[in-house]
Amino acid sequence: QKEVEQDPGPLSVPEGAIVSLNCTYSNSAFQYFMWYRQYSRKGPELLMYTYSSGNKEDGRFTAQVDKSSKYISLFIRDSQPSDSATYLCSLSGGYNKLIFGAGTRLAVHP
Amino acid sequence: EAGVTQFPSHSVIEKGQTVTLRCDPISGHDNLYWYRRVMGKEIKFLLHFVKESKQDESGMPNNRFLAERTGGTYSTLKVQPAELEDSGVYFCASSPPWGSGELFFGEGSRLTVL
């Protein structure tokens, strides 16, 4: 069983839609939860970072962590074509060694 | 400020040959990491340097891979001899010494072994 499960998609939505991306994990030792965004032929860039259960909001993005269910989510409101990318959930027991999900490919069409 | 830079961006070699990938981290970042993504798989951790010392190399797949970070600045990752299954994208990342939790990734070096 993989440590982190993430549906690879692809996910195609119209501009303005609310997007929900999810990951489940098996190791309760994970303490840090991150979402990275990766554009084609680029490296991952950190989008959201959270430590505890609950919600964290940053503009159109909301990260949600439920440690009891081992479930993390990223919501994108009012999605834009520029949001088209691969979204990677990433977990860590410490700062340094990240465990990545497979990544979900998102396409937002005008 | 320059980001993490990696060279080459793409390398095509034959099985059995040697390839050396280079990473220049962001200036002042003591932490340097190598990750890789092979076809159809997740990005996986290879190793972590703190300055010139290997902090964690638990992800290195076998002894055909050798990573160095001379003087705590740039790092190289050598694959010798390369095998077909080594094909993928090798990412380097760095983070500052105070451990913000954010890793800054380079654009990756794509390795194709024929």
XYZ file of C-alpha atoms in Angstrom:
224
model
C 0.000 0.000 0.000
C 1.291 3.450 -0.916
C 1.905 5.904 1.915
C -0.049 8.582 0.065
C -2.906 7.979 -2.352
C -3.881 10.667 -4.833
C -6.124 10.339 -7.864
C -4.007 11.315 -10.892
C -7.005 12.602 -12.855
C -7.011 14.263 -15.283
C -9.619 16.655 -13.990
C -11.205 19.080 -16.438
C -13.406 21.925 -15.228
C -14.826 25.124 -16.698
C -13.451 28.478 -15.662
C -15.039 29.698 -12.440
C -15.704 26.227 -11.043
C -14.777 25.111 -7.545
C -12.119 22.434 -7.665
C -11.608 19.821 -4.964
C -8.377 17.844 -4.833
C -7.780 15.130 -2.261
C -5.223 12.783 -0.800
C -5.393 10.049 1.776
C -2.471 8.760 3.761
C -1.734 5.823 5.998
C 1.030 6.951 8.366
C -0.213 8.869 11.386
C 3.348 10.109 12.012
C 2.989 12.705 9.277
C 2.936 16.142 10.859
C 3.318 18.544 7.957
C 0.959 18.752 5.032
C 1.679 20.612 1.858
C 0.294 21.198 -1.589
C 2.681 21.851 -4.428
C 1.733 23.075 -7.884
C 3.759 21.998 -10.887
C 3.441 23.519 -14.310
C 4.565 21.520 -17.315
C 8.360 21.182 -17.554
C 8.832 23.116 -14.317
C 9.689 22.155 -10.773
C 7.087 21.904 -8.000
C 6.345 25.146 -6.153
C 4.809 25.333 -2.711
C 1.204 26.461 -2.721
C -0.070 25.727 0.762
C 1.545 24.499 3.965
C -0.166 23.471 7.160
C 0.785 21.709 10.344
C -2.435 20.951 12.162
C -5.900 19.688 11.452
C -8.361 22.262 10.226
C -8.551 24.761 7.407
C -6.054 27.239 6.058
C -7.073 29.817 3.507
C -4.937 31.839 1.112
C -6.833 33.821 -1.477
C -8.745 31.429 -3.706
C -7.061 28.397 -2.131
C -8.129 26.508 0.992
C -6.211 23.592 2.424
C -8.015 21.232 4.752
C -6.486 18.562 6.950
C -8.364 15.885 8.869
C -5.798 13.907 10.829
C -8.391 11.585 12.356
C -9.434 10.424 8.884
C -5.943 10.828 7.383
C -7.416 12.925 4.636
C -6.231 16.196 3.139
C -7.899 18.430 0.597
C -7.202 21.472 -1.500
C -10.065 23.621 -2.720
C -9.688 26.159 -5.489
C -12.456 28.734 -5.812
C -13.215 30.636 -8.991
C -10.743 28.505 -10.925
C -8.833 30.188 -13.729
C -7.118 28.797 -16.835
C -3.824 29.781 -15.184
C -4.596 27.212 -12.473
C -4.121 24.451 -15.039
C -1.245 22.405 -13.646
C -0.465 19.252 -11.709
C -1.220 19.493 -8.001
C 0.853 17.357 -5.678
C 0.015 16.660 -2.093
C 3.076 16.212 0.046
C 3.469 15.006 3.608
C 6.324 14.914 6.022
C 7.162 13.725 9.490
C 9.738 16.492 9.664
C 10.779 19.407 7.537
C 13.007 17.588 5.213
C 11.906 14.308 3.718
C 8.747 14.833 1.718
C 6.451 12.015 0.627
C 4.546 12.980 -2.518
C 1.280 11.814 -3.944
C 1.084 10.926 -7.612
C -0.248 14.383 -8.490
C -3.600 15.338 -10.006
C -3.538 16.937 -13.431
C -6.031 19.816 -13.570
C -7.219 21.575 -16.717
C -9.382 24.698 -16.420
C -10.926 25.604 -19.741
C -12.296 29.067 -20.614
C 17.599 36.371 -6.593
C 18.373 33.278 -8.637
C 16.400 30.149 -7.907
C 17.656 26.590 -7.828
C 19.364 25.844 -11.101
C 19.979 22.434 -12.567
C 22.137 21.285 -15.443
C 21.666 19.719 -17.905
C 17.980 20.165 -18.502
C 17.925 16.986 -20.575
C 20.467 14.247 -21.057
C 20.188 11.249 -23.380
C 22.713 8.472 -22.815
C 23.076 4.801 -23.557
C 22.834 2.065 -20.995
C 26.161 1.595 -19.278
C 27.312 5.172 -19.727
C 27.870 7.707 -16.975
C 25.942 10.897 -16.389
C 26.560 13.676 -13.903
C 23.786 16.048 -12.931
C 24.538 19.343 -11.264
C 22.498 21.468 -8.896
C 23.190 24.993 -7.706
C 20.986 25.799 -4.710
C 19.763 29.208 -3.691
C 22.572 31.138 -2.066
C 22.582 30.699 1.704
C 20.504 27.529 1.664
C 22.330 24.953 3.748
C 19.825 22.229 2.974
C 19.984 20.564 -0.426
C 17.844 17.663 -1.561
C 17.660 15.353 -4.513
C 14.367 13.842 -5.595
C 13.431 11.975 -8.726
C 10.345 11.018 -10.647
C 10.499 7.944 -12.825
C 7.837 7.343 -15.456
C 4.379 6.854 -13.979
C 5.572 7.064 -10.395
C 5.531 9.610 -7.609
C 8.334 12.033 -6.917
C 10.577 10.212 -4.468
C 13.214 11.422 -2.056
C 16.796 10.419 -2.762
C 18.927 12.252 -0.239
C 19.454 15.347 1.865
C 22.617 17.354 2.458
C 23.157 19.804 5.258
C 26.023 21.895 3.984
C 28.536 19.316 2.768
C 27.330 16.449 4.973
C 24.850 13.781 3.969
C 22.038 14.016 6.503
C 19.844 11.310 5.024
C 20.579 9.137 2.014
C 17.938 6.527 2.671
C 16.309 7.080 -0.719
C 19.349 6.364 -2.855
C 18.351 3.311 -4.913
C 21.735 1.567 -5.132
C 25.470 2.110 -5.252
C 25.390 3.203 -8.881
C 24.289 6.585 -7.576
C 26.806 8.921 -5.980
C 25.960 12.360 -4.663
C 28.454 14.946 -3.553
C 28.322 18.470 -2.295
C 31.809 19.862 -2.261
C 32.283 22.832 0.041
C 28.618 22.930 0.862
C 27.744 24.810 -2.307
C 26.663 23.074 -5.489
C 25.917 19.370 -5.638
C 26.414 16.672 -8.225
C 24.589 13.415 -8.687
C 26.458 10.825 -10.715
C 24.882 7.709 -12.136
C 27.442 5.093 -13.139
C 26.715 2.879 -14.995
C 23.261 4.065 -16.027
C 20.469 1.530 -16.462
C 17.175 1.847 -18.345
C 15.193 2.158 -15.123
C 17.149 5.263 -14.169
C 15.264 7.269 -16.775
C 13.166 10.018 -15.256
C 13.313 13.567 -13.994
C 15.768 14.386 -11.239
C 14.803 17.347 -9.107
C 17.037 19.291 -6.811
C 15.604 21.424 -4.031
C 17.039 23.640 -1.351
C 15.823 25.250 1.832
C 17.265 27.761 4.269
C 19.035 26.661 7.447
C 16.216 27.739 9.754
C 13.915 25.106 8.273
C 10.908 27.049 7.098
C 9.356 23.890 5.775
C 9.356 25.179 2.217
C 11.530 23.468 -0.316
C 12.468 25.436 -3.421
C 12.698 23.147 -6.402
C 14.669 23.475 -9.579
C 13.141 22.709 -12.953
C 14.649 19.255 -12.999
C 17.089 17.345 -15.155
C 15.413 14.888 -17.474
C 17.469 11.735 -17.962
C 16.758 9.323 -20.782
C 18.712 6.061 -20.825
C 18.475 4.141 -24.099
